[in-house]
CSV table of C-alpha atoms in Angstrom, one decimal:
chain,number,residue,atom,x,y,z
A,1,MET,CA,-10.4,44.6,-25.5
A,2,ILE,CA,-11.3,41.5,-23.4
A,3,ILE,CA,-8.8,38.8,-22.7
A,4,ARG,CA,-9.9,35.3,-21.8
A,5,SER,CA,-8.2,32.0,-20.8
A,6,LYS,CA,-9.2,28.6,-19.6
A,7,ALA,CA,-7.1,25.7,-18.2
A,8,PRO,CA,-8.3,22.2,-17.5
A,9,LEU,CA,-8.5,20.4,-14.1
A,10,ARG,CA,-6.8,17.0,-13.8
A,11,LEU,CA,-7.2,13.5,-12.4
A,12,GLY,CA,-4.0,12.2,-10.8
A,13,LEU,CA,-4.1,8.5,-11.9
A,14,ALA,CA,-0.9,7.3,-10.2
A,15,GLY,CA,2.1,8.5,-8.3
A,16,GLY,CA,0.4,11.3,-6.5
A,17,GLY,CA,2.6,12.8,-3.7
A,18,THR,CA,5.9,11.9,-5.2
A,19,ASP,CA,6.1,15.4,-6.8
A,20,VAL,CA,6.3,17.0,-3.4
A,21,SER,CA,9.6,18.2,-1.9
A,22,PRO,CA,11.6,16.9,-0.2
A,23,TYR,CA,10.7,13.5,-1.5
A,24,SER,CA,11.1,14.5,-5.2
A,25,ASP,CA,14.4,16.2,-4.4
A,26,LEU,CA,15.9,13.2,-2.6
A,27,TYR,CA,14.5,10.3,-4.6
A,28,GLY,CA,12.9,11.7,-7.7
A,29,GLY,CA,9.2,11.5,-8.4
A,30,ALA,CA,6.9,10.2,-11.2
A,31,ILE,CA,3.2,10.9,-11.8
A,32,LEU,CA,0.7,10.0,-14.4
A,33,ASN,CA,-2.2,12.3,-14.8
A,34,ALA,CA,-4.9,13.3,-17.3
A,35,THR,CA,-6.9,16.5,-17.8
A,36,VAL,CA,-10.7,16.5,-18.0
A,37,ASP,CA,-13.4,18.9,-19.3
A,38,MET,CA,-13.7,20.9,-16.1
A,39,PHE,CA,-11.9,24.3,-16.3
A,40,ALA,CA,-10.6,27.3,-14.5
A,41,TYR,CA,-11.6,30.4,-16.4
A,42,THR,CA,-10.2,34.0,-16.3
A,43,THR,CA,-11.3,37.2,-18.0
A,44,ILE,CA,-9.1,40.3,-17.9
A,45,GLU,CA,-10.6,43.7,-18.8
A,46,PRO,CA,-8.0,46.5,-19.0
A,47,THR,CA,-9.3,49.7,-17.5
A,48,ASP,CA,-8.0,53.3,-17.1
A,49,ASP,CA,-9.5,54.1,-13.7
A,50,GLY,CA,-6.4,53.3,-11.7
A,51,LYS,CA,-8.1,50.3,-10.0
A,52,VAL,CA,-7.3,46.6,-9.6
A,53,VAL,CA,-10.6,44.7,-9.2
A,54,PHE,CA,-11.0,41.0,-8.6
A,55,LEU,CA,-14.4,39.3,-9.0
A,56,ALA,CA,-15.7,35.7,-8.3
A,57,PRO,CA,-19.3,35.9,-9.5
A,58,GLU,CA,-20.3,32.4,-8.3
A,59,ARG,CA,-19.4,33.4,-4.7
A,60,HIS,CA,-20.7,37.0,-5.1
A,61,LEU,CA,-17.2,38.2,-4.0
A,62,GLU,CA,-15.5,41.4,-5.2
A,63,GLU,CA,-12.3,43.2,-3.9
A,64,SER,CA,-11.1,46.5,-5.3
A,65,TYR,CA,-7.7,48.2,-4.7
A,66,SER,CA,-5.9,51.2,-6.0
A,67,GLN,CA,-3.3,50.2,-8.6
A,68,ALA,CA,0.1,49.5,-7.0
A,69,MET,CA,3.5,47.9,-7.5
A,70,GLU,CA,2.5,45.3,-5.0
A,71,LEU,CA,-0.7,44.2,-3.4
A,72,ASP,CA,-1.0,42.7,0.1
A,73,THR,CA,-1.6,39.0,-0.2
A,74,ASP,CA,-4.5,38.5,2.1
A,75,GLY,CA,-8.2,38.0,1.7
A,76,TYR,CA,-10.0,35.7,-0.7
A,77,PHE,CA,-8.1,36.6,-3.8
A,78,ILE,CA,-4.6,35.6,-2.6
A,79,LEU,CA,-3.8,33.7,-5.8
A,80,HIS,CA,-4.9,36.6,-8.0
A,81,LYS,CA,-2.7,39.0,-6.0
A,82,GLY,CA,0.2,36.7,-6.2
A,83,VAL,CA,0.1,36.5,-10.0
A,84,TYR,CA,-0.5,40.3,-10.3
A,85,ASN,CA,2.5,41.0,-8.0
A,86,ARG,CA,4.8,38.7,-10.0
A,87,ILE,CA,3.7,40.1,-13.4
A,88,VAL,CA,4.3,43.7,-12.2
A,89,LYS,CA,7.7,42.9,-10.6
A,90,GLN,CA,9.1,40.7,-13.4
A,91,PHE,CA,7.5,42.0,-16.6
A,92,THR,CA,5.7,45.4,-16.6
A,93,HIS,CA,7.7,47.2,-13.9
A,94,ALA,CA,4.7,49.5,-13.6
A,95,PRO,CA,1.3,49.1,-11.9
A,96,LEU,CA,-1.7,47.9,-13.9
A,97,SER,CA,-5.3,48.9,-14.0
A,98,LEU,CA,-7.7,46.1,-14.7
A,99,ARG,CA,-10.7,43.9,-13.8
A,100,ILE,CA,-10.2,40.1,-13.4
A,101,THR,CA,-13.2,37.8,-13.3
A,102,SER,CA,-12.5,34.1,-12.5
A,103,HIS,CA,-14.5,30.9,-12.2
A,104,VAL,CA,-13.6,27.3,-11.5
A,105,ASP,CA,-15.8,24.3,-12.4
A,106,ALA,CA,-15.0,22.4,-9.2
A,107,PRO,CA,-15.0,23.6,-5.6
A,108,ALA,CA,-11.8,24.5,-3.8
A,109,GLY,CA,-10.4,21.6,-1.9
A,110,SER,CA,-12.0,19.0,-4.2
A,111,GLY,CA,-8.7,17.3,-5.2
A,112,MET,CA,-8.7,18.3,-8.9
A,113,GLY,CA,-5.9,20.8,-8.7
A,114,THR,CA,-8.2,23.8,-8.6
A,115,SER,CA,-5.9,26.3,-7.0
A,116,SER,CA,-2.9,25.6,-9.3
A,117,THR,CA,-5.1,25.5,-12.3
A,118,LEU,CA,-6.6,28.9,-11.5
A,119,VAL,CA,-3.1,30.3,-11.2
A,120,VAL,CA,-2.2,28.9,-14.6
A,121,SER,CA,-5.4,30.4,-16.0
A,122,ILE,CA,-4.8,33.8,-14.6
A,123,LEU,CA,-1.2,33.8,-15.6
A,124,GLY,CA,-2.2,32.7,-19.1
A,125,ALA,CA,-4.5,35.7,-19.5
A,126,TYR,CA,-1.7,38.0,-18.6
A,127,VAL,CA,0.6,36.3,-21.1
A,128,GLU,CA,-2.1,36.8,-23.8
A,129,TRP,CA,-2.7,40.4,-22.9
A,130,LEU,CA,0.9,41.5,-22.5
A,131,ARG,CA,2.2,39.2,-25.3
A,132,LEU,CA,4.8,37.8,-22.9
A,133,PRO,CA,7.3,35.5,-24.6
A,134,LEU,CA,6.7,32.4,-22.4
A,135,GLY,CA,6.4,28.8,-23.5
A,136,GLU,CA,4.6,26.0,-21.8
A,137,TYR,CA,7.4,25.0,-19.5
A,138,GLU,CA,8.0,28.6,-18.5
A,139,ILE,CA,4.3,29.3,-17.8
A,140,ALA,CA,4.1,26.1,-15.6
A,141,ARG,CA,7.3,26.9,-13.8
A,142,LEU,CA,6.3,30.5,-13.2
A,143,ALA,CA,2.9,29.4,-11.9
A,144,TYR,CA,4.7,27.0,-9.5
A,145,GLU,CA,7.0,29.7,-8.2
A,146,ILE,CA,4.1,32.1,-7.6
A,147,GLU,CA,2.1,29.6,-5.6
A,148,ARG,CA,4.8,27.7,-3.8
A,149,ILE,CA,7.6,30.3,-3.4
A,150,ASP,CA,6.0,33.8,-3.6
A,151,LEU,CA,2.8,32.8,-1.6
A,152,GLY,CA,4.4,30.0,0.4
A,153,LEU,CA,1.5,27.6,-0.2
A,154,ALA,CA,2.4,24.0,0.4
A,155,GLY,CA,2.0,21.6,-2.5
A,156,GLY,CA,3.6,19.6,-5.3
A,157,LYS,CA,4.5,20.4,-8.9
A,158,GLN,CA,2.2,18.3,-11.0
A,159,ASP,CA,-0.9,20.6,-11.1
A,160,GLN,CA,0.7,23.6,-12.8
A,161,TYR,CA,2.2,21.4,-15.6
A,162,ALA,CA,-1.0,19.3,-16.1
A,163,ALA,CA,-3.1,22.5,-16.5
A,164,THR,CA,-0.6,24.1,-18.9
A,165,PHE,CA,0.1,21.0,-21.1
A,166,GLY,CA,-3.2,19.1,-20.9
A,167,GLY,CA,-3.9,15.6,-22.0
A,168,PHE,CA,-2.4,12.4,-20.6
A,169,ASN,CA,1.1,13.0,-19.3
A,170,PHE,CA,3.8,11.0,-17.6
A,171,MET,CA,5.7,13.5,-15.5
A,172,GLU,CA,9.1,13.0,-14.0
A,173,PHE,CA,10.4,15.1,-11.1
A,174,ILE,CA,14.2,15.1,-10.7
A,175,GLU,CA,15.5,17.5,-8.1
A,176,ASP,CA,14.3,20.9,-9.4
A,177,ASN,CA,13.6,19.7,-12.9
A,178,VAL,CA,10.2,18.6,-14.4
A,179,ILE,CA,10.0,16.6,-17.6
A,180,VAL,CA,6.6,16.2,-19.2
A,181,ASN,CA,6.2,13.2,-21.4
A,182,PRO,CA,2.9,13.4,-23.4
A,183,LEU,CA,1.4,9.9,-23.9
A,184,ARG,CA,-0.2,8.9,-27.3
A,185,ILE,CA,-3.0,6.7,-26.0
A,186,ARG,CA,-5.4,5.3,-28.6
A,187,GLN,CA,-8.8,6.9,-28.6
A,188,ARG,CA,-10.6,3.6,-27.9
A,189,TYR,CA,-8.5,3.1,-24.8
A,190,GLN,CA,-9.3,6.6,-23.6
A,191,ASP,CA,-13.0,6.0,-24.3
A,192,GLU,CA,-13.0,2.7,-22.4
A,193,LEU,CA,-11.2,4.3,-19.4
A,194,CYS,CA,-13.6,7.2,-19.3
A,195,HIS,CA,-16.6,4.8,-19.4
A,196,ASN,CA,-15.2,2.6,-16.6
A,197,LEU,CA,-13.7,5.3,-14.4
A,198,LEU,CA,-16.5,6.7,-12.3
A,199,LEU,CA,-15.9,10.1,-10.8
A,200,TYR,CA,-17.6,10.7,-7.5
A,201,TYR,CA,-17.8,13.9,-5.5
A,202,THR,CA,-18.1,13.2,-1.7
A,203,ASP,CA,-19.6,16.6,-1.1
A,204,THR,CA,-16.7,17.3,1.3
A,205,SER,CA,-13.5,19.3,0.9
A,206,HIS,CA,-10.0,19.2,2.4
A,207,VAL,CA,-7.1,21.6,3.2
A,208,SER,CA,-4.4,20.0,1.1
A,209,ALA,CA,-1.6,22.1,2.6
A,210,GLU,CA,-2.1,20.5,6.0
A,211,ILE,CA,-2.0,17.0,4.5
A,212,ILE,CA,1.1,17.8,2.4
A,213,LYS,CA,2.9,19.3,5.4
A,214,GLU,CA,2.3,16.0,7.3
A,215,GLN,CA,3.7,14.1,4.3
A,216,GLN,CA,6.7,16.4,4.1
A,217,GLU,CA,7.4,16.0,7.8
A,218,ASN,CA,7.3,12.2,7.5
A,219,VAL,CA,10.0,12.3,4.8
A,220,LYS,CA,12.2,14.7,6.8
A,221,ALA,CA,11.9,12.4,9.8
A,222,LYS,CA,12.9,9.5,7.6
A,223,ASN,CA,9.6,7.6,8.4
A,224,GLU,CA,10.4,4.3,6.7
A,225,ARG,CA,6.8,3.3,6.2
A,226,SER,CA,5.9,6.6,4.6
A,227,ILE,CA,8.9,6.7,2.3
A,228,GLU,CA,8.6,3.1,1.2
A,229,SER,CA,4.9,3.7,0.3
A,230,MET,CA,6.0,6.7,-1.8
A,231,HIS,CA,8.5,4.5,-3.6
A,232,HIS,CA,5.6,2.1,-4.5
A,233,LEU,CA,3.4,5.0,-5.7
A,234,LYS,CA,6.2,6.0,-8.1
A,235,GLU,CA,6.4,2.5,-9.4
A,236,HIS,CA,2.6,2.5,-9.9
A,237,ALA,CA,2.9,5.6,-12.1
A,238,MET,CA,5.3,3.7,-14.4
A,239,LEU,CA,3.0,0.6,-14.4
A,240,MET,CA,0.0,2.8,-15.2
A,241,LYS,CA,1.8,4.3,-18.2
A,242,GLU,CA,2.5,0.8,-19.5
A,243,VAL,CA,-1.0,-0.5,-19.3
A,244,LEU,CA,-2.5,2.6,-20.8
A,245,LEU,CA,-0.2,2.5,-23.8
A,246,LYS,CA,-0.8,-1.2,-24.3
A,247,GLY,CA,-4.5,-1.0,-23.8
A,248,ASP,CA,-4.6,-3.4,-20.9
A,249,ILE,CA,-7.3,-1.2,-19.4
A,250,ASN,CA,-8.8,-3.6,-16.9
A,251,ARG,CA,-5.6,-3.8,-14.9
A,252,ILE,CA,-6.1,-0.1,-13.9
A,253,GLY,CA,-8.4,-1.0,-11.1
A,254,GLU,CA,-5.8,-3.3,-9.6
A,255,ILE,CA,-3.2,-0.5,-9.8
A,256,LEU,CA,-5.5,2.1,-8.3
A,257,ASP,CA,-6.3,-0.3,-5.4
A,258,MET,CA,-2.6,-0.8,-4.7
A,259,GLY,CA,-2.0,2.9,-4.9
A,260,TRP,CA,-4.8,3.7,-2.5
A,261,GLN,CA,-3.5,1.3,0.1
A,262,HIS,CA,0.0,2.8,-0.1
A,263,LYS,CA,-1.2,6.4,-0.3
A,264,LYS,CA,-2.9,6.1,3.1
A,265,GLN,CA,0.5,5.2,4.6
A,266,ILE,CA,2.2,8.5,3.7
A,267,ALA,CA,0.0,10.7,6.0
A,268,LYS,CA,-2.7,9.8,8.6
A,269,SER,CA,-5.1,12.5,7.4
A,270,ILE,CA,-5.3,11.2,3.8
A,271,SER,CA,-8.3,9.0,4.7
A,272,ASN,CA,-11.0,8.9,7.3
A,273,PRO,CA,-13.8,6.6,8.3
A,274,MET,CA,-16.3,8.2,5.8
A,275,LEU,CA,-13.9,7.9,2.9
A,276,ASP,CA,-13.0,4.3,3.9
A,277,ALA,CA,-16.7,3.5,3.9
A,278,VAL,CA,-17.2,5.0,0.5
A,279,TYR,CA,-14.3,3.0,-0.9
A,280,ASP,CA,-15.4,-0.3,0.6
A,281,THR,CA,-19.0,0.2,-0.6
A,282,ALA,CA,-17.7,0.9,-4.2
A,283,LYS,CA,-15.7,-2.3,-4.2
A,284,ARG,CA,-18.5,-4.4,-2.9
A,285,ALA,CA,-20.7,-3.0,-5.6
A,286,GLY,CA,-18.3,-4.1,-8.3
A,287,ALA,CA,-15.4,-1.6,-8.5
A,288,SER,CA,-12.0,-3.3,-8.8
A,289,GLY,CA,-10.1,-0.3,-7.3
A,290,GLY,CA,-10.0,3.4,-6.9
A,291,LYS,CA,-8.5,6.3,-5.0
A,292,ILE,CA,-9.0,9.8,-3.8
A,293,SER,CA,-8.2,12.6,-6.2
A,294,GLY,CA,-5.5,15.0,-4.9
A,295,ALA,CA,-3.9,15.1,-1.5
A,296,GLY,CA,-6.7,13.3,0.3
A,297,GLY,CA,-9.1,14.1,3.2
A,298,GLY,CA,-12.1,14.8,1.0
A,299,GLY,CA,-13.2,16.0,-2.4
A,300,PHE,CA,-13.5,13.8,-5.4
A,301,MET,CA,-12.8,10.0,-5.5
A,302,PHE,CA,-12.8,7.8,-8.6
A,303,PHE,CA,-13.3,4.1,-9.1
A,304,TYR,CA,-12.5,1.7,-11.9
A,305,CYS,CA,-15.7,-0.2,-12.7
A,306,PRO,CA,-15.1,-3.0,-15.2
A,307,GLY,CA,-17.8,-4.1,-17.6
A,308,THR,CA,-21.1,-2.4,-16.8
A,309,THR,CA,-20.6,-2.3,-13.0
A,310,ARG,CA,-20.5,1.6,-13.0
A,311,TYR,CA,-24.3,1.7,-12.7
A,312,ALA,CA,-24.4,-0.6,-9.6
A,313,VAL,CA,-21.5,1.4,-8.0
A,314,ALA,CA,-23.2,4.7,-8.6
A,315,GLU,CA,-26.4,3.5,-7.1
A,316,ALA,CA,-24.5,2.0,-4.0
A,317,LEU,CA,-22.8,5.4,-3.4
A,318,MET,CA,-26.0,7.3,-3.3
A,319,GLN,CA,-26.4,6.6,0.4
A,320,PHE,CA,-23.4,8.9,1.2
A,321,GLY,CA,-25.1,12.0,-0.2
A,322,GLY,CA,-22.5,12.7,-2.8
A,323,SER,CA,-22.9,12.8,-6.6
A,324,VAL,CA,-21.5,11.2,-9.7
A,325,LYS,CA,-19.9,13.6,-12.1
A,326,ARG,CA,-19.9,13.0,-15.9
A,327,TYR,CA,-16.7,14.1,-17.7
A,328,GLU,CA,-14.5,13.5,-20.8
A,329,PHE,CA,-10.8,13.5,-21.1
A,330,THR,CA,-9.3,16.5,-22.9
A,331,THR,CA,-6.2,16.8,-25.1
A,332,GLU,CA,-5.5,20.5,-24.8
A,333,GLY,CA,-4.1,22.4,-21.9
A,334,LEU,CA,-4.0,26.2,-21.3
A,335,ASN,CA,-5.9,28.1,-24.0
A,336,THR,CA,-6.0,31.9,-24.3
A,337,TRP,CA,-7.7,34.4,-26.7
A,338,SER,CA,-8.6,38.1,-27.1
A,339,ILE,CA,-11.8,39.7,-28.4
């Protein structure tokens, strides 16, 4: 038997950062995101050789261990080990023998939620294999606990839920609770948004944990400018929901631009001179607004280009050595199957 799964990466359109504790615990957060046709893939092959093997073919990496109740969470495959440990501890109560092969369509640190989406994908494959009685909310919550609590990796809550549910979602974060509100956006509005929203890879990456820790410290220290900016980001998520549902698509550039200006206030390392130059160049070429995807510091950026300005914006950005990525929005989240 071979078990496979895939989970989609996401674009955070508005509200990014308000899902991170302690802000979400103190004030409540709101995010609007949408998944795209870039995925994290997992294949599980059950074996009987008493080994646990992890493979990442695109990086030519492989790690092999004797089956155990718990694996040390070090090395490249920390996420894989975190999921294995939780599955054994909470569900099987016995060590497993298997090979796990994984792949993600975007580089780590690119701002598309790659790490959390990979956790969801790996977890989904286990759910399919072991027939675990877990629904969408339970899978997303378990993925969050593995990454943030078991492994102690800093970050927010949106990525696990986006990867599990898929589609356009308005998410609310109230203390320890997450409410996912799927949005029924007309197809023509989605098509127009996809046409006008140019996705640009800066050919750089970031360490989101460092940026998020700075953001968390600003909230703990009651940094008024940082907290006030996060309040605005939350409002932008609500405004983004309204314009998408009503089809007032050309206002999205304005909302993205406001969001980018406020996002840069919540942590110094979110932007840098290169990213500022990319942003300014895109606007001069015709974009009405944009933002960085994810925590900041590098990775993907996206820009709203009204009319046919996407072509001029793409040409203007060529000087920075990055690349424009074609994509489509997706409606499905985590998908698993066996053969």
